[in-house]
GROMACS .gro file of C-alpha atoms in nm:
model
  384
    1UNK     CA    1   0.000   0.000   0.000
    2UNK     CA    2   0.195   0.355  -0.135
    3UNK     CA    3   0.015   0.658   0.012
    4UNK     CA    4   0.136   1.047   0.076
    5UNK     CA    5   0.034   1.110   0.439
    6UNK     CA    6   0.052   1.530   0.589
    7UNK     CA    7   0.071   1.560   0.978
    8UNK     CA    8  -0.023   1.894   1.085
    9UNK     CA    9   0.060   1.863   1.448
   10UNK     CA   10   0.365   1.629   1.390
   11UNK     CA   11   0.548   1.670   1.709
   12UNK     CA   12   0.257   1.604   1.941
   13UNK     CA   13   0.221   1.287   2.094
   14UNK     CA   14  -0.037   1.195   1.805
   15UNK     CA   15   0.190   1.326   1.521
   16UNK     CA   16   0.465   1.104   1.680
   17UNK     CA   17   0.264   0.826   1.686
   18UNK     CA   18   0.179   0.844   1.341
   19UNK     CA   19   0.581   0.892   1.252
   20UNK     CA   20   0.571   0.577   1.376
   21UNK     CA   21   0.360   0.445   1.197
   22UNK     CA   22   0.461   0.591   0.850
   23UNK     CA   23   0.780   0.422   0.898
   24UNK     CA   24   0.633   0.062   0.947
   25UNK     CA   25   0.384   0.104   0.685
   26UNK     CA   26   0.641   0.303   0.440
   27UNK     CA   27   0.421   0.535   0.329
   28UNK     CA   28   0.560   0.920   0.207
   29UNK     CA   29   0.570   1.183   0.457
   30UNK     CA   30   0.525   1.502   0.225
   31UNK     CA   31   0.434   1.770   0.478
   32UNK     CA   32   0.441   1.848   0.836
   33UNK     CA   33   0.345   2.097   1.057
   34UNK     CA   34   0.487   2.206   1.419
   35UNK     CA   35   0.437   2.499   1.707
   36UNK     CA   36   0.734   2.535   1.860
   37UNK     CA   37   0.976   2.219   1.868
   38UNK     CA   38   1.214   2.293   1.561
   39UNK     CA   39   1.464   2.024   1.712
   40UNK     CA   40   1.175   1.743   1.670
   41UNK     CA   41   1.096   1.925   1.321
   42UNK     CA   42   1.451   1.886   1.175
   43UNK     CA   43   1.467   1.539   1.296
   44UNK     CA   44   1.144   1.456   1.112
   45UNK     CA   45   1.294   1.668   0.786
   46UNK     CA   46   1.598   1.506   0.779
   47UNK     CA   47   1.463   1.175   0.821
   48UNK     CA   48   1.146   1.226   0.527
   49UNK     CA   49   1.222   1.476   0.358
   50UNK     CA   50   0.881   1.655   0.348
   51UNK     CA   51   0.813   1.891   0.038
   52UNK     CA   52   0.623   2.116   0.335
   53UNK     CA   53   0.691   2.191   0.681
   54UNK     CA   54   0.504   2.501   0.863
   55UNK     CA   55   0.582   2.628   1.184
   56UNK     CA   56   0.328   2.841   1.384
   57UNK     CA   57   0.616   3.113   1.476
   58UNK     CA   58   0.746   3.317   1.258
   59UNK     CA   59   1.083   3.374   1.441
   60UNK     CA   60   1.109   2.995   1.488
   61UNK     CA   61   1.042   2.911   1.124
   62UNK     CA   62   1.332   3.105   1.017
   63UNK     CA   63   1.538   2.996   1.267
   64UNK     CA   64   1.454   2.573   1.122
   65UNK     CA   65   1.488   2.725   0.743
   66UNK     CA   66   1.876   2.797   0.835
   67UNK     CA   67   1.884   2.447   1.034
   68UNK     CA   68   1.745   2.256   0.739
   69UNK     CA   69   1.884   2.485   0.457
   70UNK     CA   70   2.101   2.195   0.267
   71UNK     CA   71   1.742   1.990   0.217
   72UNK     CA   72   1.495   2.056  -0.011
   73UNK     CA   73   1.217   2.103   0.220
   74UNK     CA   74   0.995   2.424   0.237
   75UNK     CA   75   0.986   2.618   0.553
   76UNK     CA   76   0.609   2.816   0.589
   77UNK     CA   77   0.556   3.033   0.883
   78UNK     CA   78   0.225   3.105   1.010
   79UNK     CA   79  -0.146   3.035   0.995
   80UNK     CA   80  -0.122   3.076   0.644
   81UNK     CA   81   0.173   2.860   0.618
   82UNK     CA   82  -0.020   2.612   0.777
   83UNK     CA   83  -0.277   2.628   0.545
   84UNK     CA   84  -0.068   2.632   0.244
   85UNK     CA   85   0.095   2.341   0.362
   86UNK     CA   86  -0.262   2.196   0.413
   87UNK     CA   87  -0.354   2.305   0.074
   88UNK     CA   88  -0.065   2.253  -0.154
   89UNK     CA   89   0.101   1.904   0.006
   90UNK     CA   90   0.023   1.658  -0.233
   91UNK     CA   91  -0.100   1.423   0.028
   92UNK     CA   92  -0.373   1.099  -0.032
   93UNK     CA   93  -0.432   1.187   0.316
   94UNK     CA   94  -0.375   1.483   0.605
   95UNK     CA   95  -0.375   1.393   0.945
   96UNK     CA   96  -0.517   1.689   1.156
   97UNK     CA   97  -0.325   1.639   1.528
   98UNK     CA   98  -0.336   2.024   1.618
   99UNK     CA   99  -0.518   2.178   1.946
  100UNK     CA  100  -0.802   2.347   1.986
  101UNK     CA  101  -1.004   2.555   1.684
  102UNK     CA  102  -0.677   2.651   1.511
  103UNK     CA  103  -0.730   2.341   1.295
  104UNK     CA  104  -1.039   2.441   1.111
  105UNK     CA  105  -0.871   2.667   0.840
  106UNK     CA  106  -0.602   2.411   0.782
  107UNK     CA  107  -0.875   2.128   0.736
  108UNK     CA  108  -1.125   2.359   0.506
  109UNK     CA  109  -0.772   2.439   0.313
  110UNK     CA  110  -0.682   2.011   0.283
  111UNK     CA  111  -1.034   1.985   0.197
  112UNK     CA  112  -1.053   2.271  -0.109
  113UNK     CA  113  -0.783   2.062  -0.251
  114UNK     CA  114  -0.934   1.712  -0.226
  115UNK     CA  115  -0.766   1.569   0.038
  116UNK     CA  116  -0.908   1.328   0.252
  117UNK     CA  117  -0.893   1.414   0.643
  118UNK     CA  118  -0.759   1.225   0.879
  119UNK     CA  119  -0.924   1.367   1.223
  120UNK     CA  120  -0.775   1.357   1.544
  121UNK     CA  121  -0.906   1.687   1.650
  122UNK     CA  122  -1.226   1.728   1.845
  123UNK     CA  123  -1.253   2.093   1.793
  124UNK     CA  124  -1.333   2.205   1.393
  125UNK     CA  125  -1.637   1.943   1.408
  126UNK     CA  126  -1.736   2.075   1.702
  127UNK     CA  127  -1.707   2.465   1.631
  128UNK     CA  128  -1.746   2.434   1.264
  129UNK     CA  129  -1.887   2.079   1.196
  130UNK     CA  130  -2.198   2.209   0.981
  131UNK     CA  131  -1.951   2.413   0.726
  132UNK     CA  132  -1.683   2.147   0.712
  133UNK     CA  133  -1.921   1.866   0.668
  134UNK     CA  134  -2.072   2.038   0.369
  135UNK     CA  135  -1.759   2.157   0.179
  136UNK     CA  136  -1.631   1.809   0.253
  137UNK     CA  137  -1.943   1.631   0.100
  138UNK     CA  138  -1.914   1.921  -0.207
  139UNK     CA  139  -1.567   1.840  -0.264
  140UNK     CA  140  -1.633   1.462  -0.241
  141UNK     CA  141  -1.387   1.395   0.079
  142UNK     CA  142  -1.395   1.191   0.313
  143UNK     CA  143  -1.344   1.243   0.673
  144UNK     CA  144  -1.258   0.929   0.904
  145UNK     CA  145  -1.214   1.016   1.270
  146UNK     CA  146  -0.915   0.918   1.463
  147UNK     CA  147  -1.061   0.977   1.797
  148UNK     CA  148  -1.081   0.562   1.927
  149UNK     CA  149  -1.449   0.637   2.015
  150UNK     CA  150  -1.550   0.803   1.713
  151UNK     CA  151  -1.300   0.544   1.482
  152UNK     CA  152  -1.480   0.247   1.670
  153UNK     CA  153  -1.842   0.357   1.600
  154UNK     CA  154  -1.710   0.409   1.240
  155UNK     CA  155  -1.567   0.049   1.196
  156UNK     CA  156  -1.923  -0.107   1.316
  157UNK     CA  157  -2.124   0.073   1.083
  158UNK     CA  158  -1.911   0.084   0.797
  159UNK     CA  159  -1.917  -0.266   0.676
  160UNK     CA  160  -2.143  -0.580   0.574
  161UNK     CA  161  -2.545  -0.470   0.660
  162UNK     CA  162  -2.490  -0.219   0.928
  163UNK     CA  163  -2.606   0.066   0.754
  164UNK     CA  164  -2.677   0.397   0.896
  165UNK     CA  165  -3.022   0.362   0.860
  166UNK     CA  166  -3.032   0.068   1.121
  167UNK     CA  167  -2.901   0.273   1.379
  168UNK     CA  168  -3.086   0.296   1.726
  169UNK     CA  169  -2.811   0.404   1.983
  170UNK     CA  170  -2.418   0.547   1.967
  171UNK     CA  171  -2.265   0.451   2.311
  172UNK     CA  172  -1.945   0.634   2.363
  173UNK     CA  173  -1.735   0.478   2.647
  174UNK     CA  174  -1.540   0.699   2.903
  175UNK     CA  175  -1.278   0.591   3.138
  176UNK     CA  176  -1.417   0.868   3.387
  177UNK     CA  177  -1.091   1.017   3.404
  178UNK     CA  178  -0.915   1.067   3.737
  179UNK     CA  179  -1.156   1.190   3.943
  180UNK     CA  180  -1.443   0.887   3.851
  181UNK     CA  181  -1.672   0.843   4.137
  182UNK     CA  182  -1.612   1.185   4.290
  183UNK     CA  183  -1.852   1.476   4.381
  184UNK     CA  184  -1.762   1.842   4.280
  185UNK     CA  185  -1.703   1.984   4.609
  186UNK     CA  186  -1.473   1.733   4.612
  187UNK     CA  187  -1.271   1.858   4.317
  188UNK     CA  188  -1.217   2.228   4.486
  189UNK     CA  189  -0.832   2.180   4.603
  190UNK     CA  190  -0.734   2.018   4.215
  191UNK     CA  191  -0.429   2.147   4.043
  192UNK     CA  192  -0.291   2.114   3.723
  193UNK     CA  193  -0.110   1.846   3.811
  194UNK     CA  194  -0.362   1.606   3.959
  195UNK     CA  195  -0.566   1.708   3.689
  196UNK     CA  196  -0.366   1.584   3.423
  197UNK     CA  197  -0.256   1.244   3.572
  198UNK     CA  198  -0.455   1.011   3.334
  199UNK     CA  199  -0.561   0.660   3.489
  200UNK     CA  200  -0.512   0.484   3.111
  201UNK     CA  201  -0.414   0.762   2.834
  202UNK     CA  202  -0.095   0.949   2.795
  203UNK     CA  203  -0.206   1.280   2.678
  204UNK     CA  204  -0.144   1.648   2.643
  205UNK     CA  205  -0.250   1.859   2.906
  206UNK     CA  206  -0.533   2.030   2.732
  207UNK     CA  207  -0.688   1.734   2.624
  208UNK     CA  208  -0.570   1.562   2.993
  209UNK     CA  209  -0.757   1.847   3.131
  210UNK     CA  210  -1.091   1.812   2.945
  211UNK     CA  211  -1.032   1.392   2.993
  212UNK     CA  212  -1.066   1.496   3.366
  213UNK     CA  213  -1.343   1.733   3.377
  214UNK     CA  214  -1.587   1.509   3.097
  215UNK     CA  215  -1.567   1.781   2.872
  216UNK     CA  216  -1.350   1.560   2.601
  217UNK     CA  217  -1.684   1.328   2.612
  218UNK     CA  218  -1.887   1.644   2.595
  219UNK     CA  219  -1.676   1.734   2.250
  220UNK     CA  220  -1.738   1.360   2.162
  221UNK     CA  221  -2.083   1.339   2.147
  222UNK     CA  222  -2.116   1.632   1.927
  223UNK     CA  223  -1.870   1.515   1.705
  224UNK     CA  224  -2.058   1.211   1.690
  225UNK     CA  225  -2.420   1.336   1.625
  226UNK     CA  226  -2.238   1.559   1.337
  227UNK     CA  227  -1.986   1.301   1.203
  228UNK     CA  228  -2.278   1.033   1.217
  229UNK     CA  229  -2.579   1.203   1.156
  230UNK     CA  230  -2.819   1.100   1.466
  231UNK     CA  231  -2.974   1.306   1.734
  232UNK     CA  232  -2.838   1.396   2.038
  233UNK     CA  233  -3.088   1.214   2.229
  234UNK     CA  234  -2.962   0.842   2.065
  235UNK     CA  235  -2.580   0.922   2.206
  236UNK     CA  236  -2.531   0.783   2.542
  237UNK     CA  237  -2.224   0.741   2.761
  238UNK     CA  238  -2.115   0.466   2.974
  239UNK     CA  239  -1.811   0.474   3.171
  240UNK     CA  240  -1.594   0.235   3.072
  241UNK     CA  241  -1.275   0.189   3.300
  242UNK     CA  242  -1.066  -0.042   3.094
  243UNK     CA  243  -1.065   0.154   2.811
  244UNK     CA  244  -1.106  -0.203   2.634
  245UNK     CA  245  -1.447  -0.142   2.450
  246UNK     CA  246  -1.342   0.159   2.257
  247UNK     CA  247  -1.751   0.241   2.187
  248UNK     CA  248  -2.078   0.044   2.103
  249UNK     CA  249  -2.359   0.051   1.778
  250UNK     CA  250  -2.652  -0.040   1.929
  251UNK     CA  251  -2.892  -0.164   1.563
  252UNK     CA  252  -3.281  -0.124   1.580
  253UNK     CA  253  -3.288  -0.549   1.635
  254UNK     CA  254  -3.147  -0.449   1.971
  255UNK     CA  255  -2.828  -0.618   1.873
  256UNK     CA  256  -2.459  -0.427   1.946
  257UNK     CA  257  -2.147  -0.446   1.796
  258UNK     CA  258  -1.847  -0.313   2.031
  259UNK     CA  259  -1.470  -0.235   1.834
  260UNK     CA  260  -1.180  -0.415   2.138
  261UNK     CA  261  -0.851  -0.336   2.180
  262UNK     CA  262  -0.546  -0.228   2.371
  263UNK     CA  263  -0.593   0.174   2.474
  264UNK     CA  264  -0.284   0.282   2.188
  265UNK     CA  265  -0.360   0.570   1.974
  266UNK     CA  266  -0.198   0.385   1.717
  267UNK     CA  267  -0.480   0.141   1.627
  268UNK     CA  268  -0.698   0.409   1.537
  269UNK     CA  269  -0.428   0.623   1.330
  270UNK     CA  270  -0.326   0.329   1.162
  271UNK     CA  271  -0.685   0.264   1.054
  272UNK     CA  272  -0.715   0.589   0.912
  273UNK     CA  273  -0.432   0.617   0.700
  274UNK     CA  274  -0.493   0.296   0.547
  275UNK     CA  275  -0.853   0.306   0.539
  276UNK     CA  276  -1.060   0.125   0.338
  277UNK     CA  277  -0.810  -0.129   0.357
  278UNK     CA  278  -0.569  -0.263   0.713
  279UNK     CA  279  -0.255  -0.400   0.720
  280UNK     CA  280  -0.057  -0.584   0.976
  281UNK     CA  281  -0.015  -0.344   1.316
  282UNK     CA  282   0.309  -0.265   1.543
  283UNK     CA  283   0.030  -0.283   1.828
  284UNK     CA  284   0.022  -0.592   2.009
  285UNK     CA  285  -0.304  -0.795   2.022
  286UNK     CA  286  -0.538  -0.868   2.263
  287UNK     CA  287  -0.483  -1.183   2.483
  288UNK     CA  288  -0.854  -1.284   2.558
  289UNK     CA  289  -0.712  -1.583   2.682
  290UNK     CA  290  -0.602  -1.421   3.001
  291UNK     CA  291  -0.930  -1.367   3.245
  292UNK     CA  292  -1.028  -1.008   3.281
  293UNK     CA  293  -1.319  -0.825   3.307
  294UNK     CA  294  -1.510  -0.522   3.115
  295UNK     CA  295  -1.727  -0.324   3.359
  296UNK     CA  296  -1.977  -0.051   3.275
  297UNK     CA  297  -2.131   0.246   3.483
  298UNK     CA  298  -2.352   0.541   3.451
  299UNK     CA  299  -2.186   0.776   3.416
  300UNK     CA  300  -2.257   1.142   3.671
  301UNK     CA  301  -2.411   1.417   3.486
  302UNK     CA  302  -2.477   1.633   3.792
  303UNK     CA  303  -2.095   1.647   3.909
  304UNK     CA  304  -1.960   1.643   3.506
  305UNK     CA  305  -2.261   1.873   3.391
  306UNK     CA  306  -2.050   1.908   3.023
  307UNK     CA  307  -2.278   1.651   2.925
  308UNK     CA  308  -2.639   1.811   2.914
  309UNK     CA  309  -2.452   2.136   2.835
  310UNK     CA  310  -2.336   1.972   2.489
  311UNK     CA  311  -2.656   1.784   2.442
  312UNK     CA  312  -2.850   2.123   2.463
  313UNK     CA  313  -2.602   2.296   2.251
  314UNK     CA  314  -2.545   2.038   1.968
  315UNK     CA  315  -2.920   2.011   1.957
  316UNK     CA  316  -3.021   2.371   1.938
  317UNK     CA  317  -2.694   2.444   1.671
  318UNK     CA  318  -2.606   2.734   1.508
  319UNK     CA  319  -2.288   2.922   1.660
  320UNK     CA  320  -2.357   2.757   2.045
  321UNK     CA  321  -2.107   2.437   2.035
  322UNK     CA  322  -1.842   2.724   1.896
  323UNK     CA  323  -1.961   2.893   2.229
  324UNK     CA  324  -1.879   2.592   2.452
  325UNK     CA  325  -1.583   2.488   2.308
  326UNK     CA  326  -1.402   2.845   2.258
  327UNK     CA  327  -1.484   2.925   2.648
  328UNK     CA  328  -1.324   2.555   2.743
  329UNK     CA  329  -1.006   2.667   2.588
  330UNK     CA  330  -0.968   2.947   2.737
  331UNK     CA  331  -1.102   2.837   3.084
  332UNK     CA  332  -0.854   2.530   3.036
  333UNK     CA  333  -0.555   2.752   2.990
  334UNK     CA  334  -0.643   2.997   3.289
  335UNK     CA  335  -0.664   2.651   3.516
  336UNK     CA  336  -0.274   2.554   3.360
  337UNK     CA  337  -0.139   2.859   3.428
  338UNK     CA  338  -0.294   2.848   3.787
  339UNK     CA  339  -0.538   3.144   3.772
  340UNK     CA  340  -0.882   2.969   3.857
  341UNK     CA  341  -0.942   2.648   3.995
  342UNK     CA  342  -1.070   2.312   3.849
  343UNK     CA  343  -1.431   2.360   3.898
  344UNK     CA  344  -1.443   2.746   3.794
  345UNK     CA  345  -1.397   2.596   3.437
  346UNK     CA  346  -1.757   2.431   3.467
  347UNK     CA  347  -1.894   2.798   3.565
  348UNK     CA  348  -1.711   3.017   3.323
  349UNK     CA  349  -1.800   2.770   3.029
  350UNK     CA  350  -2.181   2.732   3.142
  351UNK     CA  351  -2.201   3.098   3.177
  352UNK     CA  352  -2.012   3.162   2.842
  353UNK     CA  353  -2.351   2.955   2.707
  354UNK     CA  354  -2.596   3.069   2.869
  355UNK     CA  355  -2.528   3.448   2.795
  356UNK     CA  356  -2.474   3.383   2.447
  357UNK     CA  357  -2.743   3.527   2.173
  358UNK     CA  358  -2.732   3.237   1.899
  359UNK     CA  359  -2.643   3.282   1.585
  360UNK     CA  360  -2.695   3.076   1.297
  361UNK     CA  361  -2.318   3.041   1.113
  362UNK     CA  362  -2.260   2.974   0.741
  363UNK     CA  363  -1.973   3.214   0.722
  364UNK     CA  364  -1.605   3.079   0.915
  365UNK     CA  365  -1.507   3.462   0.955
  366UNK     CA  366  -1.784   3.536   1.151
  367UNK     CA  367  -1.687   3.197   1.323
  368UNK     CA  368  -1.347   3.261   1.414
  369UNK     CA  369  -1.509   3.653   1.556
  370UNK     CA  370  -1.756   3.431   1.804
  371UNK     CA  371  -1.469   3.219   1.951
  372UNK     CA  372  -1.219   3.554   1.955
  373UNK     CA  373  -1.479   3.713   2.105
  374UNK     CA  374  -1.592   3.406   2.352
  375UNK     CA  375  -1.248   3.366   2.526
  376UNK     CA  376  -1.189   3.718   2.587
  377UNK     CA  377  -1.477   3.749   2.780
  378UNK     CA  378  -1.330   3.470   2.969
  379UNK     CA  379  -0.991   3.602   3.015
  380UNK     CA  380  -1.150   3.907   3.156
  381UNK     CA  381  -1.443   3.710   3.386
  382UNK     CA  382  -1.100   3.544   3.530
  383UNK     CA  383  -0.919   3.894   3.578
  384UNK     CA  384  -1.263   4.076   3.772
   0.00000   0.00000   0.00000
């Protein structure tokens, strides 16, 4: 199997992974994309050879086009190097790794060009789902998620007589994170550090963060009523602590196929870069020789209230899961950099909501102005 694979996001702990995989697979790396490790960038040059690689800063990217000067890779600098790298890599396939709402441009720029998208990043189906779905469809690509939960749900439809049609129920599984079984007055005293100690996953921070306050699953299930097409009433959660059952199709015979495996990233990158066919994995198998057990639990919607919050906004539309996801960022970095506390993200964010006037978006300018305009008013909540 020959394919051209782009990484935007390559020196993240998903854009590693998917090095990884590149090199067992042998596919071509032709562009990559970093924010501020040039070391890990001219590693990646040097060892590909990428016609593309855009970094975020603009000092930074000049300081990796002297590093990398005697190859014949293009250094881009800046949002619009990382959309012209999106745009203009050649790839069969572009593998969207980067945080937070920055990625939407870069995936509506891989998509104007025809490439199929790769998506490991919550956040532009979220925010701008309902415009990226459409040019996507227009433009005839196809988007396969990389999230495990979403990439599960998408291997038990996807195949034989499970069509979409059949559907009854999506059940996204959650570990619970690390505070599972806990009530929110007993979350007051968490710090960064607590917060991002992951029982199963090895994450960023951000997404560590959100993993820990529900709000990841909150992202989740509007991804999934978006990516898959049901109502936000048929997408349950059941926490799941083995992270074994990666999520569950529930058909209208009652019947439920479940996608198993190892918690490893890889699985589900692998799947996407060689989707619609597999090959042979550098993850190990599972041993269901070996007695364990799979549990599942309700999951507590009064202490991790993200839940209803995205079921109302997914289900109402328009410019509201923008809202909810642009106030998480910014309530996320205030709690890293140690100016609020662990549950004052749940109030900014529900506040950001519920003072919000919606507005139906077709336009991503007047997108990007709502979540501009969203975390400012966070930043300066935090400050009064």
């Amino acid at each position: 199997m020959s394919k051209k694979i782009c990484i935007l996001g390559s020196t993240g702990s998903i854009g590693k992974q998917t090095i990884e995989i590149i090199r067992s697979c042998g596919f071509e790396l032709t562009g990559i994309s970093g924010n501020t490790n040039i070391l890990e960038l001219e590693n990646q040059i040097r060892e590909f050879s990428p016609k593309y690689c855009a970094v975020a800063d603009q000092r930074l990217a000049e300081d990796l086009a002297v590093r990398v000067k005697d190859t014949p890779t293009v250094v881009l600098s800046g949002d619009d190097g990382v959309c012209q790298l999106a745009n203009e890599s050649g790839a069969d396939i572009l593998l969207n790794s980067l945080l937070g709402s920055c990625g939407i441009r870069p995936t509506l720029a891989a998509i104007d060009a025809h490439t199929d998208i790769a998506m490991a990043n919550k956040e532009p189906i979220v925010a701008a789902g309902e415009i990226i779905l459409s040019r996507a469809k227009d433009n005839g690509v196809r988007i396969i998620p990389v999230d495990s939960e979403h990439s599960a749900i998408f291997q038990c439809i996807n195949g034989g007589f499970n069509s979409y049609k059949y559907v009854n129920r999506l059940i996204l599984t959650a570990s619970g994170g690390p505070f599972f079984g806990r009530q929110r007055i007993e979350l007051k005293n968490v710090t960064p550090e607590i917060a991002c100690a992951h029982p199963t996953w090895s994450m960023g921070k951000k997404i560590s963060v959100d993993s820990a306050t529900l709000m990841n699953k909150a992202l989740e299930l509007i991804e999934a009523v978006r990516l898959f097409g049901v109502s936000a009433d048929r997408v349950e959660v059941t926490v799941h602590r083995q992270s074994i059952v990666h999520s569950m199709v529930e058909f209208c015979d009652s019947s439920t196929l479940a996608q198993l495996g190892h918690p490893d990233m890889k699985h589900c990158i692998q799947f996407a870069l060689t989707y619609p066919e597999r090959c042979e994995s550098i993850c190990r198998p599972m041993d269901y020789t070996k007695a364990f057990s799979l549990t599942f639990e309700p999951l507590d919607e009064k202490t991790f209230s993200f839940l209803p919050l995205a079921r109302r906004c997914v289900a109402e539309g328009g410019s509201l899961p923008c809202v909810m996801n642009a106030a998480n960022e910014a309530a996320v970095e205030l709690f890293l950099s140690k100016k609020i506390g662990f549950c004052d993200i749940f109030s900014l964010v529900e506040d950001a909501v519920k003072g919000h006037n919606k507005e139906n978006i077709t336009d991503i300018d007047r997108l990007s102005e709502i979540d501009a305009l969203i975390k400012e008013q966070v930043f300066n909540t935090a400050k009064s």
